[in-house]
Coordinates of C-alpha atoms and ligand atoms in Angstrom, one line a residue:
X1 CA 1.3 203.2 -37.6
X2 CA -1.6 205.6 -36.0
X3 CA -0.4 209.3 -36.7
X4 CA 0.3 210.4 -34.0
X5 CA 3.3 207.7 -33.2
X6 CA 4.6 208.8 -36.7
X7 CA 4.4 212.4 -35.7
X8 CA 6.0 211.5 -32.0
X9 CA 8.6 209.4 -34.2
X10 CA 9.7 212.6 -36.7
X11 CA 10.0 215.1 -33.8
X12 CA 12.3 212.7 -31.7
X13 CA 14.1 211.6 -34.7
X14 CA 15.1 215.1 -35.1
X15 CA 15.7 215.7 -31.7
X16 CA 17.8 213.0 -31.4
X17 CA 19.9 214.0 -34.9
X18 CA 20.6 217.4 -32.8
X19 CA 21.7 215.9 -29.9
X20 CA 24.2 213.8 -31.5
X21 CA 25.1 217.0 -34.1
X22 CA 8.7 248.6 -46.0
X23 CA 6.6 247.9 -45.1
X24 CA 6.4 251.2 -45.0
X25 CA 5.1 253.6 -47.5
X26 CA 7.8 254.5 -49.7
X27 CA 7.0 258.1 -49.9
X28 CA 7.4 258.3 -46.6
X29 CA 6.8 262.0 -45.3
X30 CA 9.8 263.9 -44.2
X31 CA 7.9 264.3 -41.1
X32 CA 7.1 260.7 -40.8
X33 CA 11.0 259.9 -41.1
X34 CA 12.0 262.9 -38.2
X35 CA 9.7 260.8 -35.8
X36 CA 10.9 257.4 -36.8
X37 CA 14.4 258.5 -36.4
X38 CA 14.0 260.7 -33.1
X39 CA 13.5 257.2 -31.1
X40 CA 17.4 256.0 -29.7
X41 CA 16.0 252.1 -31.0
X42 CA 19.9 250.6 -30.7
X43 CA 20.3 252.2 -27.3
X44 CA 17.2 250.5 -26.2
X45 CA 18.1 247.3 -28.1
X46 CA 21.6 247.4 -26.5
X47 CA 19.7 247.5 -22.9
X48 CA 17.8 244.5 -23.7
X49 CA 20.9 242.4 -24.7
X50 CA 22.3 243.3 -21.4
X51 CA 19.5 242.5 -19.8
X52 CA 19.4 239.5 -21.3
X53 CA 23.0 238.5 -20.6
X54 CA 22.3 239.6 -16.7
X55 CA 19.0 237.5 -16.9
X56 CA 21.2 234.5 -18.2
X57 CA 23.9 234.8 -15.6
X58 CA 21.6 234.4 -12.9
X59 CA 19.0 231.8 -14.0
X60 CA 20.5 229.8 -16.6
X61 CA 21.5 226.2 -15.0
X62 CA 20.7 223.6 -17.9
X63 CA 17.3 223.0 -16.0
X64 CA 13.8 223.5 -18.4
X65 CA 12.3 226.0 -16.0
X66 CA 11.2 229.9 -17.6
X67 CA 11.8 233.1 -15.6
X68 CA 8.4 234.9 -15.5
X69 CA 8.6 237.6 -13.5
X70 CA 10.1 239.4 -10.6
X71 CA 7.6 241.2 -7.9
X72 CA 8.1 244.3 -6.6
X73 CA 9.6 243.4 -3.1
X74 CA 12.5 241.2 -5.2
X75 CA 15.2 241.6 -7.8
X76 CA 15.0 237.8 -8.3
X77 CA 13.4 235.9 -11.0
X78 CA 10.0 233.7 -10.3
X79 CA 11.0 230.8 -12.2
X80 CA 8.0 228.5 -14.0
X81 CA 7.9 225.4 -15.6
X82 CA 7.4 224.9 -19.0
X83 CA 3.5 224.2 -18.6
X84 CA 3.1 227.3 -17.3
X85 CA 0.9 229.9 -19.5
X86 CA 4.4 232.1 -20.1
X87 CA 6.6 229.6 -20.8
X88 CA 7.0 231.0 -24.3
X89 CA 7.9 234.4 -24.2
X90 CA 11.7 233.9 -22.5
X91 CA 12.2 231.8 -26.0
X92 CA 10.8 234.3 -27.9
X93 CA 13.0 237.3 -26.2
X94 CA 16.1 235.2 -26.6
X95 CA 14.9 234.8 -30.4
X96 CA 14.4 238.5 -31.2
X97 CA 18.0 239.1 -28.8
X98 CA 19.3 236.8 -31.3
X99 CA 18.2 238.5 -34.9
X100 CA 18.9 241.8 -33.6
X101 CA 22.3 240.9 -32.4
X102 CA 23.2 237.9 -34.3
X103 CA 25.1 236.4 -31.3
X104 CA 25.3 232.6 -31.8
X105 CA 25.8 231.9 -27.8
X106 CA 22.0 233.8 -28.0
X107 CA 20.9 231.7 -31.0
X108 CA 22.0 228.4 -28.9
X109 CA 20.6 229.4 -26.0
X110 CA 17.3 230.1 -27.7
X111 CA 17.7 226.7 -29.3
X112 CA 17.8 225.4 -25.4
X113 CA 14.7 226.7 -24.3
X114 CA 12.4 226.3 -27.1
X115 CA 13.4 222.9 -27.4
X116 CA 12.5 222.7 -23.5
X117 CA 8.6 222.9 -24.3
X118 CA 8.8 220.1 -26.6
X119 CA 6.5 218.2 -25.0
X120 CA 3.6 220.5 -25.2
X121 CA 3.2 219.6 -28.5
X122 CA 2.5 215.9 -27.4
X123 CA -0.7 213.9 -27.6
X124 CA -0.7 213.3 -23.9
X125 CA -0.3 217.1 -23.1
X126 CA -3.8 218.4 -22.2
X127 CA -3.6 222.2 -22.9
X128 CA -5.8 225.3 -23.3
X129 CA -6.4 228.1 -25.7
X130 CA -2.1 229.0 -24.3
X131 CA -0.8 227.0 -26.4
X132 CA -0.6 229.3 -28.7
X133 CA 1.6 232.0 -27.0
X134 CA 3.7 229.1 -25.5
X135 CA 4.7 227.3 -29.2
X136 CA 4.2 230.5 -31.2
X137 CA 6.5 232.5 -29.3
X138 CA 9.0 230.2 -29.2
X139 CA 8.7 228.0 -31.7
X140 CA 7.5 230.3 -34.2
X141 CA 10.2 233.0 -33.6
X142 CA 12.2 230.2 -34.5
X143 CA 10.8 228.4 -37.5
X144 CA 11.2 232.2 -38.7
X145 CA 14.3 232.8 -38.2
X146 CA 15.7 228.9 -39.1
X147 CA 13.3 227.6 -41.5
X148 CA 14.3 224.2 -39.4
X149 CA 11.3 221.9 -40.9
X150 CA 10.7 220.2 -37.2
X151 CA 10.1 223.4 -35.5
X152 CA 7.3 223.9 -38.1
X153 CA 5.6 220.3 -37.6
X154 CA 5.7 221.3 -33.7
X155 CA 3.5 224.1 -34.6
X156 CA 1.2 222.2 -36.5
X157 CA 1.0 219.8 -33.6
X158 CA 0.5 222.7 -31.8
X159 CA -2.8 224.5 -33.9
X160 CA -4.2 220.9 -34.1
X161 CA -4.5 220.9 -30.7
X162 CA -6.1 224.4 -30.4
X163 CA -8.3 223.6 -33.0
X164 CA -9.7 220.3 -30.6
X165 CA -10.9 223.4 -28.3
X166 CA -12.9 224.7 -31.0
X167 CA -17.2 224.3 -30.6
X168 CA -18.9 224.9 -33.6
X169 CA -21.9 225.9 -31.8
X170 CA -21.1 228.7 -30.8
X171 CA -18.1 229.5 -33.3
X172 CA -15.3 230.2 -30.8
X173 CA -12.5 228.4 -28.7
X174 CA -13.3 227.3 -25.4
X175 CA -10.4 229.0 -23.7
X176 CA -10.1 227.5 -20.4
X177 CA -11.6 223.9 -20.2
X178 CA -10.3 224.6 -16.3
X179 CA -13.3 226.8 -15.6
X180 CA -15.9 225.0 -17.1
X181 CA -16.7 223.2 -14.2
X182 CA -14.9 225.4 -11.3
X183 CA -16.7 229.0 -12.6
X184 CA -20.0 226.7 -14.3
X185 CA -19.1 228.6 -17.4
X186 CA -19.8 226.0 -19.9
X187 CA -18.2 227.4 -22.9
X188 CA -16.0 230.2 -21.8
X189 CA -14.0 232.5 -24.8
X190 CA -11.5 234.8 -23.0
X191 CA -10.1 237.9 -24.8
X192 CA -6.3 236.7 -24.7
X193 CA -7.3 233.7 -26.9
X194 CA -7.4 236.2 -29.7
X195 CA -3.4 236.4 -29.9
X196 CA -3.7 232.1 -30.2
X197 CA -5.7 232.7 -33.3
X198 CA -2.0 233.5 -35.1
X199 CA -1.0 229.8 -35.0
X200 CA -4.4 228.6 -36.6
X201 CA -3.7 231.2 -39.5
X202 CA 0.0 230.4 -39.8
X203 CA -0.7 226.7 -39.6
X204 CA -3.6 226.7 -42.4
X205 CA -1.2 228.2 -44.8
X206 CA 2.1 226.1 -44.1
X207 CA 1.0 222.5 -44.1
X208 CA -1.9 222.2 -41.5
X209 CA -5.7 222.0 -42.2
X210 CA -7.7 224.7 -44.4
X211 CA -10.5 224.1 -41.7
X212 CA -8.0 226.2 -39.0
X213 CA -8.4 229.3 -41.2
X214 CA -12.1 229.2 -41.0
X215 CA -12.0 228.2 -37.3
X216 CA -9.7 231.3 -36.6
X217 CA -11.8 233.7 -38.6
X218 CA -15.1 232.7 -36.7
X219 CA -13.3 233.3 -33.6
X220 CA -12.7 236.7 -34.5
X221 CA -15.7 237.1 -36.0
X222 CA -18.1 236.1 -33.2
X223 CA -15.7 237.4 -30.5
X224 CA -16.4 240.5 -32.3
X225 CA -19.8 240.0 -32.2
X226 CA -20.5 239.4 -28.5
X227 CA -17.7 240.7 -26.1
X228 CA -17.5 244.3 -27.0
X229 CA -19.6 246.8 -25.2
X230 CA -21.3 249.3 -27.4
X231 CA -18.4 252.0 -26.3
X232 CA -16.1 249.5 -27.8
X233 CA -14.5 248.2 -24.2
X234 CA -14.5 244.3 -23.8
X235 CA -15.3 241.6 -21.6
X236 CA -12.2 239.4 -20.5
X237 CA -14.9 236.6 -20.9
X238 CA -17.6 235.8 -22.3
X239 CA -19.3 232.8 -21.6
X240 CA -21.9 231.0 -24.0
X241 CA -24.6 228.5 -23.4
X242 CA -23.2 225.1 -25.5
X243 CA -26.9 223.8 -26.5
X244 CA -27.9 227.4 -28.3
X245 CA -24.7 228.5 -28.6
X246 CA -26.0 232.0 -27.7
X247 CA -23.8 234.5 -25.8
X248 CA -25.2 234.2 -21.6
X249 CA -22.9 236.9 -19.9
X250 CA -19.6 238.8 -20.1
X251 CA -17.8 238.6 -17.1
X252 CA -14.1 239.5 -15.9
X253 CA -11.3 237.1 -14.3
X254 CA -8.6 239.4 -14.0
X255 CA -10.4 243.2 -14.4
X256 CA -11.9 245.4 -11.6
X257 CA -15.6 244.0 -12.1
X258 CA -17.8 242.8 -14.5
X259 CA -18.6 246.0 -16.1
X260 CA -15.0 247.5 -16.1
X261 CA -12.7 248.4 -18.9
X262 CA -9.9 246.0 -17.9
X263 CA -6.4 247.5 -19.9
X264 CA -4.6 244.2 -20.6
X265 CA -7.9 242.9 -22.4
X266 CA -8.5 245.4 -24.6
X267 CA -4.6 245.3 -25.4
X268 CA -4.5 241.9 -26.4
X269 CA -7.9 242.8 -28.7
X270 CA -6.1 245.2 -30.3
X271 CA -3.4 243.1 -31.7
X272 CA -5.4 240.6 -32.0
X273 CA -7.9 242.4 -34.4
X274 CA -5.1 243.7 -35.9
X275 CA -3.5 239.7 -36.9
X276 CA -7.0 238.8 -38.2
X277 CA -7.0 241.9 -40.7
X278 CA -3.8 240.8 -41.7
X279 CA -4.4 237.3 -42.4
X280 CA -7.8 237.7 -44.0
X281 CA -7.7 240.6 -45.3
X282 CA -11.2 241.5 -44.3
X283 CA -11.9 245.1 -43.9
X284 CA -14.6 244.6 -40.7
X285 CA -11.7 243.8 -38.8
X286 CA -9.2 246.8 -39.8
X287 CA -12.3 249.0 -39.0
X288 CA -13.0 247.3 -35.6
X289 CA -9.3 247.6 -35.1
X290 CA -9.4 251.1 -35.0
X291 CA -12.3 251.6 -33.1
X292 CA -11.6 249.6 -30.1
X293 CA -7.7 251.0 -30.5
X294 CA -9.7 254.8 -30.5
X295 CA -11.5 253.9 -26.7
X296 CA -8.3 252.7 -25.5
X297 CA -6.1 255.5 -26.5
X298 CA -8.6 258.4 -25.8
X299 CA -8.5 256.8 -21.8
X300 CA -4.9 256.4 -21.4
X301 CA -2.9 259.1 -18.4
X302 CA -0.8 261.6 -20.0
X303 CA 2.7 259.1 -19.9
X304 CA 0.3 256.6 -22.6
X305 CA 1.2 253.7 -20.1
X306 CA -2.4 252.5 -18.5
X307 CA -3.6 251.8 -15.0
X308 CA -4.3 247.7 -14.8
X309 CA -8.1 248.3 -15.0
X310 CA -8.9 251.9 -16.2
X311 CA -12.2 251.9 -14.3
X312 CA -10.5 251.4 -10.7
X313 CA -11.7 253.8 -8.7
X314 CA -8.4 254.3 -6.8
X315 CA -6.7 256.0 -9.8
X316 CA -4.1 257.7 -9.9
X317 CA -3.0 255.6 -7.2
X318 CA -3.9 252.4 -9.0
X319 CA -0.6 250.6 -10.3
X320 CA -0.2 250.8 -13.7
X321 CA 0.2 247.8 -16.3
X322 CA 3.4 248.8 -18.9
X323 CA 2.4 245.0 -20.1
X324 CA -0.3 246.6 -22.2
X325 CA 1.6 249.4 -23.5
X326 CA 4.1 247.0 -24.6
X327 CA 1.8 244.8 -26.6
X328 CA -0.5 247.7 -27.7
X329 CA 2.2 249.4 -28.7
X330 CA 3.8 246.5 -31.2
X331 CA 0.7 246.2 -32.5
X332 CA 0.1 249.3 -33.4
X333 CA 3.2 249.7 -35.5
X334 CA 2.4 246.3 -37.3
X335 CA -1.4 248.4 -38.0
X336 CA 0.4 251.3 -39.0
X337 CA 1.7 249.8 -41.7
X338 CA -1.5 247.4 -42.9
X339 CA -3.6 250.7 -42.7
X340 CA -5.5 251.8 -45.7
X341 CA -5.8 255.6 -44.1
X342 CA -2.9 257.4 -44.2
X343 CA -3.8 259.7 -41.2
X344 CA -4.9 256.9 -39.2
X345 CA -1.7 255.2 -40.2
X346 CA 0.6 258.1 -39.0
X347 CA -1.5 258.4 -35.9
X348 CA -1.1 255.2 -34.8
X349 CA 2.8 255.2 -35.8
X350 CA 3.0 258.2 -34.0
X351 CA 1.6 257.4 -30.9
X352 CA 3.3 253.8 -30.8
X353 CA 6.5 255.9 -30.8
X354 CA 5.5 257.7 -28.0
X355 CA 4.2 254.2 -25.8
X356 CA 8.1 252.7 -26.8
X357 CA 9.6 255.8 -25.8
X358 CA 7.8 256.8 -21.7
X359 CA 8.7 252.8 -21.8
X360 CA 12.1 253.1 -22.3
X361 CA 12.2 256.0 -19.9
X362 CA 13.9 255.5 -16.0
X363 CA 10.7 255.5 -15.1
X364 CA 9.5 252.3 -16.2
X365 CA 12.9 250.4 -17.6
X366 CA 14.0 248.4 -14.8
X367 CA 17.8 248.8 -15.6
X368 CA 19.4 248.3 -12.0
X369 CA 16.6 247.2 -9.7
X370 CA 16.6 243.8 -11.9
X371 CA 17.7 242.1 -14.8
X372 CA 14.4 242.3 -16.4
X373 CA 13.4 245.0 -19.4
X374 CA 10.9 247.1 -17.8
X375 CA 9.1 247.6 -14.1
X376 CA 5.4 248.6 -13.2
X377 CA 3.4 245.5 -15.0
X378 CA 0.3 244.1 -13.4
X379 CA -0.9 240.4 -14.3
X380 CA -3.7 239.5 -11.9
X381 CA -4.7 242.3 -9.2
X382 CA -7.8 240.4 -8.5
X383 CA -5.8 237.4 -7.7
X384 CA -2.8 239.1 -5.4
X385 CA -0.7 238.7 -8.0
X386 CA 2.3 240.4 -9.8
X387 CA 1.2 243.8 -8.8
X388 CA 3.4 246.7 -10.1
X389 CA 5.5 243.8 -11.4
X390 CA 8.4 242.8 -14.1
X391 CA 6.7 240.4 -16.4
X392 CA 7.9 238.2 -19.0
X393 CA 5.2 239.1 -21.3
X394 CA 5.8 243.1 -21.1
X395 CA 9.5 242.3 -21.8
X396 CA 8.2 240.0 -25.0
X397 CA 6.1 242.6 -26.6
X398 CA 8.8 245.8 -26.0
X399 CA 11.2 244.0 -27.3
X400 CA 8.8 242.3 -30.3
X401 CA 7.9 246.4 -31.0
X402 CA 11.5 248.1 -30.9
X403 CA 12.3 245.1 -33.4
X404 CA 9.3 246.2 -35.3
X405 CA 10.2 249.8 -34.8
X406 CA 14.0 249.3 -36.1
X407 CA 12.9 247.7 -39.3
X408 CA 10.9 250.4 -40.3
X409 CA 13.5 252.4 -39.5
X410 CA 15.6 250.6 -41.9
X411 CA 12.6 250.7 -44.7
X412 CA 12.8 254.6 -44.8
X413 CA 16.2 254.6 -45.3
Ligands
LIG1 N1 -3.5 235.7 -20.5 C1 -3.5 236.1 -19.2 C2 -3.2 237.6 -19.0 O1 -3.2 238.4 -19.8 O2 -2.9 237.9 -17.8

C-alpha cells in the first residue's frame, strides 16, 4: 500500500470512529507585577466569549464555510470556504474560547470546524506556503489542548506538504506558486510565510522529518538575509532568480509601493523572528527580533495601533490596521519572556500591555457594531479590500495575546 493511501486510511479511520462515538522570571519586579495586573484580562476574555456566542448564533448552520470578516458598511459576517487562506483562525478562536472558558458546547464546536479543513491535508489538495496558518491554527490549537494522535498526523501531512514548496536553491519556500506565472516572479518568498515556518519546527520534533527543521531555519535565515532593508523595514516579497538562486527584487503585494514600510509585514516578521529564536535557539534571530521590533515601534501614532502602510502619504487619514497590533502584540509577550535582556524584556512586556489595552478600548473593540472582537483592520488596500475592517486574523492574534497575557498573569502569582 503506497503511503499516502495508508495515511488517507488512518485519518478516515479515525474520522469515522468519531462519527460513530513562568515563564516569567520568578523574581518578578514589583513594578513588573503592578503592570501585569493593571490590564482587566477576564473582562476582555469575557467579551470575546460573548462575541463568540453572538458570532455562533448568527453563522453557525452545520455547513463547512469560516467567517472572515465583516467590512465596514456591514455588521454581517463574509463567510469563506475552507480553502480560503483564513480558514484556520475561526478554529483556532473557538480553541483558545474553549481553554480559557472550558465550555464543552465551545470545545465541540471547535471539534466541528477544525475537522471541516480535513481535507487540506490530502494528497490531491494543491496548497501554498497557507497551509500553515490554516492546519496550525486549528489543528494545532487542538493537538495542544487534546493530545488526540490524528490531529497530530494531519499536521505532519500538513508540514510535508509545505516542505514540497521548499527550493534549495535559493533556501526558502516558494510562497505563492499562483504568482509564478501571473507576476513572472519565479521563486517568490513572501513575509507572511514566516508564521508557516511553526509547523515545519513543530513537525520535525513530533514525528515528521529532521530535514523540516533545517528547511525552516534556512527560511529564516535567508529571509533574513535578503528582504530587510538596511533600516530594518521589509519587503512583503522577495522574489529570487531559480537558476542562481540569488535575490532579483523586493517588491510589495499588499503595501503602498515597492519601497514602503508596509505594517502587517513587518508584524508578521516579528513573530516570526521571534518562533525561530525559540525553536533554535540561535541568538542572530533574538537579536534581529529586536531590531526589526525597534523600527516598528519607534513609527507607531501615539494609540501603538499602526496605519496599514506606515509610509502612506495620506496619514493621519490613512485607516489603520489593529491586525498588526494584535499579532505584534502576542508576539511580543511570547519575546518578553525568551529575552536574555532584562530591560529589553520589560520593554517589550510593557509596551505589549499597552497594544492589548488601546485594543480593548471603545475605540477599536467592535462590541455592538458586530459580533466580531475588534474594528479598524486593513487586509489588502491595494486590492479594495477589507479596508477599516473586522478580520478574522486580528480577532486570532488578540485573543492568542490576552491568553498569553493571562498566563503570565497566573505565573507571578
Ligand atoms: N497573508 C496575507 C496578509 O497578511 O494579508
Amino acid at each position: 500500500m503506497n503511503n499516502n493511501i495508508r495515511i488517507i486510511m488512518k485519518i478516515k479511520a479515525y474520522f469515522f470512529i468519531c462519527m460513530v462515538m513562568c515563564i516569567t522570571e520568578s523574581s518578578c519586579s514589583l513594578h513588573n507585577k503592578a503592570v501585569l495586573d493593571s490590564f482587566a484580562v477576564d473582562k476582555q476574555l469575557e467579551y470575546c466569549d460573548a462575541q463568540v456566542k453572538r458570532t455562533l448564533a448568527k453563522v453557525d448552520n452545520d455547513s463547512s464555510r469560516m467567517p472572515r470578516c465583516v467590512n465596514a458598511n456591514s455588521a454581517d459576517w463574509y463567510m469563506v470556504n475552507i480553502y480560503d487562506w483564513t480558514s484556520g483562525f475561526w478554529p483556532g478562536i473557538l480553541w483558545y474560547d474553549y481553554e480559557v472558558t472550558q465550555d464543552e458546547n465551545i470545545k465541540k464546536t471547535a471539534i466541528r470546524y477544525t475537522e471541516y479543513l480535513l481535507p487540506l491535508a490530502l494528497p490531491d489538495h494543491i496548497g501554498d506556503h497557507d497551509i500553515g496558518f490554516q492546519l496550525f491554527c486549528s489543528f494545532g490549537n487542538a493537538y495542544r489542548q487534546t493530545e488526540n494522535e490524528a490531529y497530530k498526523d494531519v499536521l505532519i501531512e500538513g508540514a510535508r506538504k509545505l516542505a514540497t514548496l521548499y527550493n534549495p536553491k535559493v533556501g526558502t519556500i516558494l510562497s505563492w506558486p499562483g504568482m509564478v506565472e501571473k507576476m513572472s516572479w519565479p521563486h517568490n518568498t513572501i513575509l507572511d510565510n514566516l508564521m508557516n515556518l511553526e509547523i515545519l519546527f513543530w513537525a520535525s520534533k513530533n514525528g515528521g522529518k529532521k530535514e523540516w527543521y533545517d528547511i525552516a531555519k534556512n527560511h529564516a535565515q535567508v529571509t533574513m538575509e535578503n528582504q530587510f532593508r538596511d533600516d530594518f523595514t521589509s519587503y512583503h516579497v522577495a522574489v529570487y532568480d531559480t537558476i542562481t538562486g540569488k535575490l532579483i527584487k523586493g517588491v510589495t503585494n499588499q503595501g503602498y509601493g515597492d519601497e514602503t514600510f508596509w505594517a502587517r509585514g513587518q508584524a508578521w516578521s516579528i513573530y516570526g523572528y521571534t518562533i525561530a529564536y525559540r525553536e533554535t535557539g540561535d541568538k542572530n534571530f533574538l537579536r534581529f527580533a529586536e531590531k526589526i521590533t525597534d523600527v516598528y515601534l519607534k513609527r507607531l501614532p501615539e494609540d501603538y495601533i499602526p496605519y496599514w502602510d506606515f509610509d502612506d502619504p495620506n496619514i493621519p487619514d490613512a485607516p489603520k490596521d489593529a491586525s498588526s497590533a494584535a499579532i505584534v502584540s502576542s508576539a511580543l509577550l511570547e519575546m518578553s519572556q525568551l529575552e536574555d535582556n532584562k530591560e529589553k524584556a520589560k520593554a517589550y512586556k510593557d509596551v505589549a500591555i499597552k497594544m492589548l489595552e488601546n485594543l480593548s478600548s471603545d475605540k477599536y473593540q467592535s462590541r455592538d457594531a458586530n459580533s466580531s472582537f475588534l474594528l479598524h483592520s486593513t487586509g489588502n488596500y491595494p486590492g479594495g479590500y477589507e479596508i477599516d475592517a473586522s478580520i478574522n486574523y486580528a480577532d486570532h492574534y488578540y485573543l492568542e495575546a490576552l491568553v498569553r497575557y493571562k498566563e503570565m498573569q497566573s505565573n507571578t502569582k
